[in-house]
Structure formats: structure tokens, C-alpha cells
mmCIF file with all atom_site columns, C-alpha atoms in Angstrom:
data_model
loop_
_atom_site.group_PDB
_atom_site.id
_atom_site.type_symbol
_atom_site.label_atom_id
_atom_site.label_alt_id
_atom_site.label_comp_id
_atom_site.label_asym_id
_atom_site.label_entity_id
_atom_site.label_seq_id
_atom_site.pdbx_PDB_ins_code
_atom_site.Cartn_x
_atom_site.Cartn_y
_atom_site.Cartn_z
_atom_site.occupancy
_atom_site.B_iso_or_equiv
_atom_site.pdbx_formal_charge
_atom_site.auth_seq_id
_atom_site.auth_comp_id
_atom_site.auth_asym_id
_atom_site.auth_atom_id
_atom_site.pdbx_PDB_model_num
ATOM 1  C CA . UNK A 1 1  ? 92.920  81.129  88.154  1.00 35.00 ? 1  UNK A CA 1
ATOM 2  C CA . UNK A 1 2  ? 91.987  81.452  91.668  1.00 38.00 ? 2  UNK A CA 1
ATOM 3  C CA . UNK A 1 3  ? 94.716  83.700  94.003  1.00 38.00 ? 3  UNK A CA 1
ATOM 4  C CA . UNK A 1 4  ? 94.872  82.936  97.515  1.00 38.00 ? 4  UNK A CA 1
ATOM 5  C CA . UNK A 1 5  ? 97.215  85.478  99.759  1.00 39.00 ? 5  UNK A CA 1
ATOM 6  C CA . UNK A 1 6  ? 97.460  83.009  102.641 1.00 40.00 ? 6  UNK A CA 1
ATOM 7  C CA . UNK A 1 7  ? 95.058  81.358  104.199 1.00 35.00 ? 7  UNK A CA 1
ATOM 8  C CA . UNK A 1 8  ? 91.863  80.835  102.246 1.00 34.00 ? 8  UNK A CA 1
ATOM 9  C CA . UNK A 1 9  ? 90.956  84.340  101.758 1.00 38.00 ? 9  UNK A CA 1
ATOM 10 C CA . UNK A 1 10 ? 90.935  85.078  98.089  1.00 38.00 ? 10 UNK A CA 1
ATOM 11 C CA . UNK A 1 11 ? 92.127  88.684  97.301  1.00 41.00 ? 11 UNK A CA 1
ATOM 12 C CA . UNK A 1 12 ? 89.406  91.423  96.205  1.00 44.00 ? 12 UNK A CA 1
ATOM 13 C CA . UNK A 1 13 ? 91.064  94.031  94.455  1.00 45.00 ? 13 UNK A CA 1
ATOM 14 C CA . UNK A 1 14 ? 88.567  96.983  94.700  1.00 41.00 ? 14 UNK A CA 1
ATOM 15 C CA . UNK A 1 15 ? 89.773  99.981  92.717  1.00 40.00 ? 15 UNK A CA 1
ATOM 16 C CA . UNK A 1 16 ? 87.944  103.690 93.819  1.00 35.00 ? 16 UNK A CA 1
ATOM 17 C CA . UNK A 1 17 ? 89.571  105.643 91.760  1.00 37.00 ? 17 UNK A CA 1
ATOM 18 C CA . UNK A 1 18 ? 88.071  103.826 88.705  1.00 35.00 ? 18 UNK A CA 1
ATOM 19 C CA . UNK A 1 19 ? 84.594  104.612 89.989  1.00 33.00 ? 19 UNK A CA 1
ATOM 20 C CA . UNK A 1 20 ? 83.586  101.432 91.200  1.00 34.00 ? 20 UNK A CA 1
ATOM 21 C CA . UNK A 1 21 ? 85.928  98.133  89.670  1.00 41.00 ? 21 UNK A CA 1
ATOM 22 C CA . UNK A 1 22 ? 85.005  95.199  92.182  1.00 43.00 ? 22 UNK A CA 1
ATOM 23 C CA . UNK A 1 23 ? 86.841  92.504  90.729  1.00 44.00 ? 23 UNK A CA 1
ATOM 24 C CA . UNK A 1 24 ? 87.330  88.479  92.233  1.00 41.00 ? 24 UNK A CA 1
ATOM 25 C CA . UNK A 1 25 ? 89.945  87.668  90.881  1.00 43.00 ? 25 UNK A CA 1
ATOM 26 C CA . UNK A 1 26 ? 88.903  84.041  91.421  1.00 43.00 ? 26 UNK A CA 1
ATOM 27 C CA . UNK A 1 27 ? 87.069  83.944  88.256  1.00 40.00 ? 27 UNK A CA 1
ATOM 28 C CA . UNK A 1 28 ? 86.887  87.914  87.035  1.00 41.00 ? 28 UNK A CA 1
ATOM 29 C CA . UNK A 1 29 ? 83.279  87.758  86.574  1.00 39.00 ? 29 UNK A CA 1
ATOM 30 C CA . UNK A 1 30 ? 82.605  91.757  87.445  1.00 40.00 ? 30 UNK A CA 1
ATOM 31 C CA . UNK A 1 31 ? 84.439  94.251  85.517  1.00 42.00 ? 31 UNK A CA 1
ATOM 32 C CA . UNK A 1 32 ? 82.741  97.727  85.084  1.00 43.00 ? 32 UNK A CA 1
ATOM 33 C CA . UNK A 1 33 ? 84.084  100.836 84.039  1.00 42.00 ? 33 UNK A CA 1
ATOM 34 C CA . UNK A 1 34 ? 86.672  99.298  82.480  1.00 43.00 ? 34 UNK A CA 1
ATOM 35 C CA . UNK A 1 35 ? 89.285  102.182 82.178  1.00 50.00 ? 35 UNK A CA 1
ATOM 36 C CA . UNK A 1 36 ? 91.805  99.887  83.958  1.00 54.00 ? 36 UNK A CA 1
ATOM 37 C CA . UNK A 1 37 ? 93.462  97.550  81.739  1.00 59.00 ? 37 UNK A CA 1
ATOM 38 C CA . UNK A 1 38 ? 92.940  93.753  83.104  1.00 59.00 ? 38 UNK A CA 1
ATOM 39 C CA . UNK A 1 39 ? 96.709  92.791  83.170  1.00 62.00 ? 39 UNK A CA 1
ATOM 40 C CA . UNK A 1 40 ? 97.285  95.720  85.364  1.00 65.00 ? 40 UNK A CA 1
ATOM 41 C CA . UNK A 1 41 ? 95.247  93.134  88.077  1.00 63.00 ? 41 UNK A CA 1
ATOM 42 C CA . UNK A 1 42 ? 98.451  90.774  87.885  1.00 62.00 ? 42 UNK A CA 1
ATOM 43 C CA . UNK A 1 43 ? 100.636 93.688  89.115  1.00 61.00 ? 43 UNK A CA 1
ATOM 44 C CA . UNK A 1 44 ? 98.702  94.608  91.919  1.00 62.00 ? 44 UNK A CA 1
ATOM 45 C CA . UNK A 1 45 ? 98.648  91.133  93.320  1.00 60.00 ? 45 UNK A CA 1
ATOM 46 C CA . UNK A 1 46 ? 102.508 90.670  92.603  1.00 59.00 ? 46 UNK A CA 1
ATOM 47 C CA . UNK A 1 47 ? 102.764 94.342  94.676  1.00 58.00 ? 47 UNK A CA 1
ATOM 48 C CA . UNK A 1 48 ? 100.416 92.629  97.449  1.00 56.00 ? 48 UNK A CA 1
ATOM 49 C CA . UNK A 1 49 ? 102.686 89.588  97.608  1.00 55.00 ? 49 UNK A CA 1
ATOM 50 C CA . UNK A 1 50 ? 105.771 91.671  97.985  1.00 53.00 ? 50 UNK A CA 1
ATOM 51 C CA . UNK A 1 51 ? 104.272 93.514  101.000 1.00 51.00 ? 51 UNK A CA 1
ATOM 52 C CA . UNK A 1 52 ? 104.674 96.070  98.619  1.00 50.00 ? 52 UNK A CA 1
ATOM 53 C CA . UNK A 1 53 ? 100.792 97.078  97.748  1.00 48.00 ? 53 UNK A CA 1
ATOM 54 C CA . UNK A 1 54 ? 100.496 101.142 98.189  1.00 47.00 ? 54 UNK A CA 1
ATOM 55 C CA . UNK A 1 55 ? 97.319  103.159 97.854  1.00 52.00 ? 55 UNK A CA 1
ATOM 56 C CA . UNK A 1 56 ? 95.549  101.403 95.302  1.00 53.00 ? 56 UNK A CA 1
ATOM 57 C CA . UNK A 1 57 ? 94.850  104.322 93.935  1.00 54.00 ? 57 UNK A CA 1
ATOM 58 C CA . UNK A 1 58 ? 98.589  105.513 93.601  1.00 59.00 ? 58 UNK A CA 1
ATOM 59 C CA . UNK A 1 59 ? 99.058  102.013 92.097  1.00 56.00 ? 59 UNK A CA 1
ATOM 60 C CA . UNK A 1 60 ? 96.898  102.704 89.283  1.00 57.00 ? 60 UNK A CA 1
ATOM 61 C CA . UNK A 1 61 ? 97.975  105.647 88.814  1.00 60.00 ? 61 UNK A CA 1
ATOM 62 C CA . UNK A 1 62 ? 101.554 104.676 88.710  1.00 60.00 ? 62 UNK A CA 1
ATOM 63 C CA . UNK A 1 63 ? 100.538 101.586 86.152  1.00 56.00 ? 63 UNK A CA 1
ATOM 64 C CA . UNK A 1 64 ? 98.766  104.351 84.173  1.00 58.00 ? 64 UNK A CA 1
ATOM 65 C CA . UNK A 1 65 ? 102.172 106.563 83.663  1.00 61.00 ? 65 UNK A CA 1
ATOM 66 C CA . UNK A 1 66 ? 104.182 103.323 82.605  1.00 56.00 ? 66 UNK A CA 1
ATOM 67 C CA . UNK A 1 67 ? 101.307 102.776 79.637  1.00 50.00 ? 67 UNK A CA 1
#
């Protein structure tokens, strides 16, 4: 389940707002503070993809409202 975003870099989502998530999404093997749900990840790489990606922040909170 590895996600490359060109090249070979593999993309870190690192969410603040949620007091520390650092997450790899080459093999999700840290999750803390889980107060984000983990299929919200697969949004935020489709946003990144797009060109689309906004604060990460204002991406989780968006993905929050839509719950």
C-alpha cells in the first residue's frame, strides 16, 4: 500500500491540528491520537494528487464537517 507522489518520495501526511498524527502511509505503522478517522488519509492524498491539498489543517477540518 505504498503511495509515491512522483519520484520516489513517499508522502508523509503530518496532521498538527490532531496534536501530533505522523503517519507513512507506506505501511501506517504510527497512528496516535487517533481523533482522525484513517480513511480520511485516502482523501488527503487524492487532494495532493489533484494539486488540490489546502492547509492540512482546513482539510481536516473540512473532512470533519462532512462526518
Amino acid at each position: 500500500m505504498t503511495k509515491y507522489l512522483g519520484g520516489r518520495d513517499k508522502l508523509r501526511v503530518f496532521i498538527l491540528e490532531c496534536r501530533v498524527i505522523g503517519v507513512d502511509l507506506g505501511d501506517i505503522n504510527i497512528i496516535k491520537n487517533i481523533s482522525i478517522k484513517p480513511e480520511w488519509f485516502q482523501v488527503l492524498i487524492s487532494y495532493s494528487e489533484l494539486g488540490l491539498l489546502p492547509r492540512l489543517g482546513d482539510a481536516v477540518s473540512n473532512l470533519k464537517n462532512e462526518k
